[in-house]
Coordinates of C-alpha atoms and ligand atoms in Angstrom, one line a residue:
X39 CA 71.5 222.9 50.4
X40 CA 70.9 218.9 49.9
X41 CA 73.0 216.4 51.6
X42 CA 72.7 212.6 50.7
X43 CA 73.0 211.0 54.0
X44 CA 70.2 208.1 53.0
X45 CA 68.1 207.2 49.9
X46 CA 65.1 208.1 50.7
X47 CA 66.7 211.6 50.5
X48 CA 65.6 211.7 47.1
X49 CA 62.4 210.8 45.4
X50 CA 61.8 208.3 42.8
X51 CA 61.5 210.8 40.5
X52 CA 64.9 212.1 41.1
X53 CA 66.5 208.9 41.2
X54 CA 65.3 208.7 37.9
X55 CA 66.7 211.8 36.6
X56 CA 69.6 211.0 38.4
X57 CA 69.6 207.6 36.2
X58 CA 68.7 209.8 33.4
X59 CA 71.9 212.2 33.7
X60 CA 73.9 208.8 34.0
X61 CA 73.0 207.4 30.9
X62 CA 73.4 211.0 29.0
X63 CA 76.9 211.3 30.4
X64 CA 77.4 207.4 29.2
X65 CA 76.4 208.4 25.7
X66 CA 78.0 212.2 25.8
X67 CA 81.0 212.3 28.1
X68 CA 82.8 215.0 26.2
X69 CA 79.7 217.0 27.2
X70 CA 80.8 217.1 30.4
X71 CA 84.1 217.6 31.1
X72 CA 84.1 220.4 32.5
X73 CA 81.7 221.0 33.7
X74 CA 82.7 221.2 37.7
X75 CA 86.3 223.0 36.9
X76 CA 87.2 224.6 39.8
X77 CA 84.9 222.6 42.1
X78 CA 87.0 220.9 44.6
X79 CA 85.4 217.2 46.0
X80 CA 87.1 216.1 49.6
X81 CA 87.0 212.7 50.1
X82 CA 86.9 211.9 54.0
X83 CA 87.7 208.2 54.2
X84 CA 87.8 206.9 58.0
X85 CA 87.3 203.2 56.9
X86 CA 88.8 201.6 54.1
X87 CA 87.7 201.8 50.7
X88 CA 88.6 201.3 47.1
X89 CA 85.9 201.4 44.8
X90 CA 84.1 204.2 46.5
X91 CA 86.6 206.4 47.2
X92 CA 88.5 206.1 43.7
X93 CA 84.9 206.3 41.9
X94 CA 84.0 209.2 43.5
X95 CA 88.0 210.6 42.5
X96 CA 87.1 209.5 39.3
X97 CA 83.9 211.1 38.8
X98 CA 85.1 214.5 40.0
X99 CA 88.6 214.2 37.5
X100 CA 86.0 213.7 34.6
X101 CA 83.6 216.2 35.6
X102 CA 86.9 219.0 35.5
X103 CA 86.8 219.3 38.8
X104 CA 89.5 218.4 41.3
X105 CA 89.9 216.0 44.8
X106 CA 91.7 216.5 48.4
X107 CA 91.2 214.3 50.9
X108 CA 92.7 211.2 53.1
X109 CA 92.1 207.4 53.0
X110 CA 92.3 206.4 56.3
X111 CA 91.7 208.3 59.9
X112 CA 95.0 207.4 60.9
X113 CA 96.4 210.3 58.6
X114 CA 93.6 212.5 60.3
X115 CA 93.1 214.6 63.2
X116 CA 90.8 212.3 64.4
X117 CA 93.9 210.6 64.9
X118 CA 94.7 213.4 67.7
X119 CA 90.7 213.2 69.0
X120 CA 89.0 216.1 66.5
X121 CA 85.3 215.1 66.6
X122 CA 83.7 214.8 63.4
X123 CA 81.5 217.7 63.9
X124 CA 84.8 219.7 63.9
X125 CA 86.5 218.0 60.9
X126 CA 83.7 219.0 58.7
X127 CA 83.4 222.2 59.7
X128 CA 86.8 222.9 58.4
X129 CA 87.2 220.9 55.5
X130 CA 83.9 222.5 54.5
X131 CA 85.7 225.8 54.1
X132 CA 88.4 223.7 51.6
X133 CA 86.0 222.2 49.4
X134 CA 82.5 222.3 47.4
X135 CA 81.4 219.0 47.9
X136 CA 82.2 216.2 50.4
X137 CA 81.9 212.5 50.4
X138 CA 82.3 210.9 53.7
X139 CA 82.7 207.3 55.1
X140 CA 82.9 206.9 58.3
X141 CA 83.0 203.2 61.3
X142 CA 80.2 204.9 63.1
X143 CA 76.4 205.0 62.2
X144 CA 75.0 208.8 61.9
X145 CA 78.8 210.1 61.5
X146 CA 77.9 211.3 58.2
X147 CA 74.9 212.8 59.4
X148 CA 76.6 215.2 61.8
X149 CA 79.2 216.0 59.8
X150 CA 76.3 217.4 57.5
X151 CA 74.6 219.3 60.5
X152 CA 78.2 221.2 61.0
X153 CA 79.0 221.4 56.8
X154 CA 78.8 224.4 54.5
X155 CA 79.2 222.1 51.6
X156 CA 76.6 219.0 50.7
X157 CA 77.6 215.9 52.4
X158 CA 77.8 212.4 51.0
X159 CA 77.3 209.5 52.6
X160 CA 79.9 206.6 51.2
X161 CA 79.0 204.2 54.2
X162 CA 78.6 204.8 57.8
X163 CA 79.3 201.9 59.8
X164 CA 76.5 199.1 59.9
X165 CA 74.0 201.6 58.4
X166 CA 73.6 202.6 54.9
X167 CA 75.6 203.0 51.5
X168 CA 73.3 205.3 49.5
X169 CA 75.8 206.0 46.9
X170 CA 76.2 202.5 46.4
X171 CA 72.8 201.8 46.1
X172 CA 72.6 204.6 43.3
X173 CA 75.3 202.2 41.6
X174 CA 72.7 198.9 41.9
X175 CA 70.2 200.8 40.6
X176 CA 71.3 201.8 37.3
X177 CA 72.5 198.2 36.8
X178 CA 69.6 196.8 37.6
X179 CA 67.9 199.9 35.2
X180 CA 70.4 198.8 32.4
X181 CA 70.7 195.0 32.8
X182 CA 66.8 194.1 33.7
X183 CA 65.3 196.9 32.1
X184 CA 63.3 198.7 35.2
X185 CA 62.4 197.6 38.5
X186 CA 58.5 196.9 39.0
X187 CA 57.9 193.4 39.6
X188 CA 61.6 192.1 40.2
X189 CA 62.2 189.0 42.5
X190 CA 65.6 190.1 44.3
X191 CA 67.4 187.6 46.2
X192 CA 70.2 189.7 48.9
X193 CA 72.3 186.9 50.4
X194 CA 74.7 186.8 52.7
X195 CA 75.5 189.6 55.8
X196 CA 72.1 191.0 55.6
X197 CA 72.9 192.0 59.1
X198 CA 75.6 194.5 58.8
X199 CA 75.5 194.8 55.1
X200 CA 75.0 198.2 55.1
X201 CA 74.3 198.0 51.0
X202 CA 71.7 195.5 51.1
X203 CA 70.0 197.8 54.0
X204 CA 70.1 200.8 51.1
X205 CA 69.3 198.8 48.2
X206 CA 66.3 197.2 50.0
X207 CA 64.5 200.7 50.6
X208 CA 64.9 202.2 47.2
X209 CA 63.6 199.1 46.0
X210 CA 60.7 198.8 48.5
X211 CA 59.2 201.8 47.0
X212 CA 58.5 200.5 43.4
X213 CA 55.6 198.2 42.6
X214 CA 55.5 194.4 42.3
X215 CA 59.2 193.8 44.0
X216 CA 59.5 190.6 45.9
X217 CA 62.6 190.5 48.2
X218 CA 64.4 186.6 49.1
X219 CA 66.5 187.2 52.3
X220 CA 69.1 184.7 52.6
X221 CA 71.1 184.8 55.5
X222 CA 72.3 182.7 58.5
X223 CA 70.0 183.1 61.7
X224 CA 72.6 185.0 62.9
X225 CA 73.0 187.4 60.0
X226 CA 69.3 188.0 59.4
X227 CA 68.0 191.5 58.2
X228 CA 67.7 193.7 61.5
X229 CA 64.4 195.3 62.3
X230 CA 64.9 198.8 61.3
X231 CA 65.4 197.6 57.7
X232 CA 62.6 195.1 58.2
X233 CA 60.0 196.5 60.1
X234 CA 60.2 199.8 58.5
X235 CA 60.3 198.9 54.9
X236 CA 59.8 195.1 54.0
X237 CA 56.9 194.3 56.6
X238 CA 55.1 198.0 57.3
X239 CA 54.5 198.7 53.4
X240 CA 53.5 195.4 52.6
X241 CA 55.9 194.2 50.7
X242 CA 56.2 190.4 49.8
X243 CA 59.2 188.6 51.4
X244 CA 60.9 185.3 51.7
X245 CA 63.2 183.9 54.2
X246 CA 65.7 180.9 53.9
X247 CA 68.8 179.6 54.6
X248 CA 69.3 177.7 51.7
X249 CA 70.3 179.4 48.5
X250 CA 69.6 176.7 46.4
X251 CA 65.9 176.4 47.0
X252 CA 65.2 179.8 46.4
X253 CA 67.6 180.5 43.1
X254 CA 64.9 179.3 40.2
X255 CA 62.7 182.4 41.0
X256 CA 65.1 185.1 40.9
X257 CA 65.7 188.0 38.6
X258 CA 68.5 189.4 40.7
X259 CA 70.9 187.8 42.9
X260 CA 73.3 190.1 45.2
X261 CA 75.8 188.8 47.0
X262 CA 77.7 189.8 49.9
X263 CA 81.0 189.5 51.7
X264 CA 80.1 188.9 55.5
X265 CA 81.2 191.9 57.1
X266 CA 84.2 190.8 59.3
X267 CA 85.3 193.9 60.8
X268 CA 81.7 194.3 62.8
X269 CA 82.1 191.3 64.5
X270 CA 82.6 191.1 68.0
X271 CA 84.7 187.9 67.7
X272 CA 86.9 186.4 65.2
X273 CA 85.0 182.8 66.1
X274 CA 81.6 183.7 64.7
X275 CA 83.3 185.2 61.8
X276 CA 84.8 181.9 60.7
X277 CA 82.2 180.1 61.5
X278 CA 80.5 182.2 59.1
X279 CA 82.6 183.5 56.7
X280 CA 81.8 180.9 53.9
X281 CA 78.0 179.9 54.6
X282 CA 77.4 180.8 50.7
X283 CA 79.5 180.3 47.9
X284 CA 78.1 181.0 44.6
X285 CA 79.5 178.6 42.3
X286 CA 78.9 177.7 38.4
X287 CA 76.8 174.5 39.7
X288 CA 74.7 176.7 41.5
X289 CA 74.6 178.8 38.5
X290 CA 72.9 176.1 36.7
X291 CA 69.8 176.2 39.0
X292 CA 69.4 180.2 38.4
X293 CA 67.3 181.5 35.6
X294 CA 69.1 182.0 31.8
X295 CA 68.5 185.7 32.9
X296 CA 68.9 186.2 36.5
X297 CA 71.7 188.6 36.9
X298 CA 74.3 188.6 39.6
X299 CA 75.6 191.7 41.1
X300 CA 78.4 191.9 44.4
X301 CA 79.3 195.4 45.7
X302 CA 82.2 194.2 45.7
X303 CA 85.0 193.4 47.8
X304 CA 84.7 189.7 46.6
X305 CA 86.4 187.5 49.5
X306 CA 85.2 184.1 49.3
X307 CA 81.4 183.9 48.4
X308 CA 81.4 184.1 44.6
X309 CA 83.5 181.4 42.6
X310 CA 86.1 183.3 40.6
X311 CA 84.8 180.9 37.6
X312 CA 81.4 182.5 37.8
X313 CA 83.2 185.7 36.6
X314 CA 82.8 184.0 32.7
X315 CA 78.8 183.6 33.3
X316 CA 77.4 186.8 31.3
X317 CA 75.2 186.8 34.2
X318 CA 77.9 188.4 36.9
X319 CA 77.6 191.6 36.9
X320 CA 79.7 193.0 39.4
X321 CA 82.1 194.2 37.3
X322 CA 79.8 196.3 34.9
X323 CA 78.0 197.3 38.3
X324 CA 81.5 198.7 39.6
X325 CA 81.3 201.5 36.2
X326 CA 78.2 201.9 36.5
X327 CA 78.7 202.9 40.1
X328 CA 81.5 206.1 38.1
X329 CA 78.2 207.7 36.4
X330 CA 76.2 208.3 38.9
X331 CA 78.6 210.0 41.4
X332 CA 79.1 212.1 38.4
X333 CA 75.5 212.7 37.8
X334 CA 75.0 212.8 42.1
X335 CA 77.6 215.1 42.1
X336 CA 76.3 217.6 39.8
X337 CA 72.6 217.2 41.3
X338 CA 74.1 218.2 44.7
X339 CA 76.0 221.3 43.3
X340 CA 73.3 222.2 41.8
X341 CA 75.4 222.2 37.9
X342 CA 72.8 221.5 34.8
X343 CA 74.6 220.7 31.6
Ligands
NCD134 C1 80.8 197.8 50.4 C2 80.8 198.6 51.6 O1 81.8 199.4 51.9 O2 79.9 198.5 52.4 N1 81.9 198.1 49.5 C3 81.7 199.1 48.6 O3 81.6 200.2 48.9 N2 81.6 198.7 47.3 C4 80.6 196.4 50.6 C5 81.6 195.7 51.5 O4 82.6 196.2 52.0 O5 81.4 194.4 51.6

C-alpha cells in the first residue's frame, strides 16, 4: 500500500505518469467517471481549507466515487482528545482512501503508520503540501512547457510556506533549475529545505530581499501569503504581512513570459489588477490542482482506466 506523505514519495517518472493521466482525463473526462464508484475518499480537515479540501471532493465526485469527512477538528473527536493515531485507525475502516491535513508536522505521517487505507498528505503544519505541489507542477508542465532549466523565483513566507518547501524538492531534482529565494531575513527558507535540497545537490540559488532586482530573469514567479497563523505574535505578523506586493508596475519589469502562480489564499501580496495579466496563473493553477487528485487518487487505489 502507498501513502503520499511527501513528494519524493514518488519518482520523476511517476510524477510524470501522474502528469500524464492528468492531461488524459483533461482531454477524456467521460472516460472516467466512474471509474472509483463505490470507493469512498474521507477527507480529515483539522486546519482550514478551501481549495484542497473541495478539490480533492471534487476529484472523487468525478471519478464516481463518493466523500465523508469534517472541515474542522472542532467537529472531531480530537475535539474530546482522540489522538490521531486513533482517528485513522477508525476512519480507515469507513473509507478507501484518505486525505488528511493536519496543524502539526508528521500528523499525516502517523495517521499513515496506524491506516488500512493510503494516506494523503493535504498539509501538515509548517512542513509540506505534496498534493499541492502536484498542482504546480502540471501548470508549470502546461504553461512553460517542462521544467529543465527554469529560473523560479518563490517569494514571500519561504519559512513556513509549507508549499514552497514541496515545490522546491520536486523541482530540485530536474536539470538546469535555478531557484530565487525572496524573503525577509526573518522568513528565509529553513535549513531542512535548504541544506537538504538547494545547497547538498548543487543546485544554483539566489537570495534577495528585493523583488524587483531579481524579476527580469524569471520564468516563474510564486507568490505567497505570509503564513499568519504560525506566528508566535501578532507584531511580527504585521510588521510582515505586506513586505511584497506584486503589482502591474512590477509586472512591467518581469519577462513577456514569466508566469505567475499563488497557491492561493490571496490576502494582500498580489494586486487584484494583476488578475487581467495573462501571466497570473493562479486561477488556471487552482483546476489544474482538480486533475491531478483525480489522477493521485487513482494511482494510490491502484485503478488503471
Ligand atoms: C496553501 C496551504 O494550505 O498551505 N493553501 C492551499 O492549500 N492552496 C497556502 C496557504 O494557505 O497560504
Amino acid at each position: 500500500m502507498r501513502h503520499l506523505i511527501n513528494i519524493l514519495d514518488f519518482s520523476v517518472e511517476e510524477l510524470d505518469e501522474l502528469i500524464k493521466v492528468a492531461d488524459d482525463i483533461i482531454a477524456n473526462p467521460v472516460k472516467y467517471q466512474d471509474a472509483c464508484n463505490h470507493k469512498i475518499l474521507g477527507t480529515l480537515f483539522f486546519e482550514p481549507s478551501t481549495r484542497t479540501r473541495l478539490s480533492f471532493e471534487s476529484a472523487m465526485l468525478s471519478l464516481g466515487g463518493q466523500v465523508l469527512g469534517f472541515s474542522e477538528a472542532n467537529s472531531s473527536s480530537a475535539a474530546k482528545g482522540e489522538s490521531v493515531s486513533d482517528t485513522a485507525a477508525v476512519v480507515s475502516g469507513y473509507c478507501d482512501i484518505i486525505a488528511m491535513r493536519h496543524p502539526k508536522e508528521g500528523a499525516p505521517l502517523v495517521a499513515s503508520a496506524h491506516s488500512h487505507v493510503p494516506v494523503i498528505n493535504a498539509g501538515d503544519g509548517g512542513h509540506y503540501h505534496p498534493t499541492q505541489t502536484l498542482a504546480d507542477l502540471l501548470t508549470i508542465h502546461h504553461e512553460k512547457g517542462g521544467f529543465e532549466g527554469l529560473t523560479v523565483g518563490l517569494c514571500g513566507d519561504l519559512k513556513f510556506g509549507r508549499t514552497v518547501h514541496s515545490l522546491i524538492e520536486a523541482l530540485s531534482r530536474y536539470k538546469g533549475v535555478k531557484f530565487v529565494l525572496i524573503s525577509p531575513e526573518e522568513l528565509k527558507l529553513p535549513s531542512f529545505v535548504k541544506d537538504e535540497y538547494i545547497k547538498e545537490k548543487n543546485i544554483p540559488y539566489e537570495q534577495s530581499t528585493s523583488l524587483d532586482d531579481v524579476m527580469p530573469q524569471l520564468d516563474v514567479l510564486y507568490m505567497t501569503r505570509v503564513q499568519k497563523e504560525r506566528f508566535f505574535n501578532e507584531e511580527d505578523y504585521l510588521r510582515l504581512k505586506d513586505s511584497y506586493i506584486l503589482t502591474t508596475d512590477k509586472m512591467k519589469l518581469a519577462k513577456d513570459d514569466m508566469i505567475v502562480m499563488h497557491p492561493l489564499p490571496r490576502v494582500n501580496e498580489i494586486s487584484v489588477a494583476v488578475d487581467e495579466d495573462p501571466r497570473a496563473s493562479y486561477f488556471r493553477q487552482t483546476l489544474y490542482g482538480k486533475y491531478m487528485r483525480m489522477a493521485l487518487i487513482l494511482k494510490l487505489l491502484n485503478i488503471t482506466v
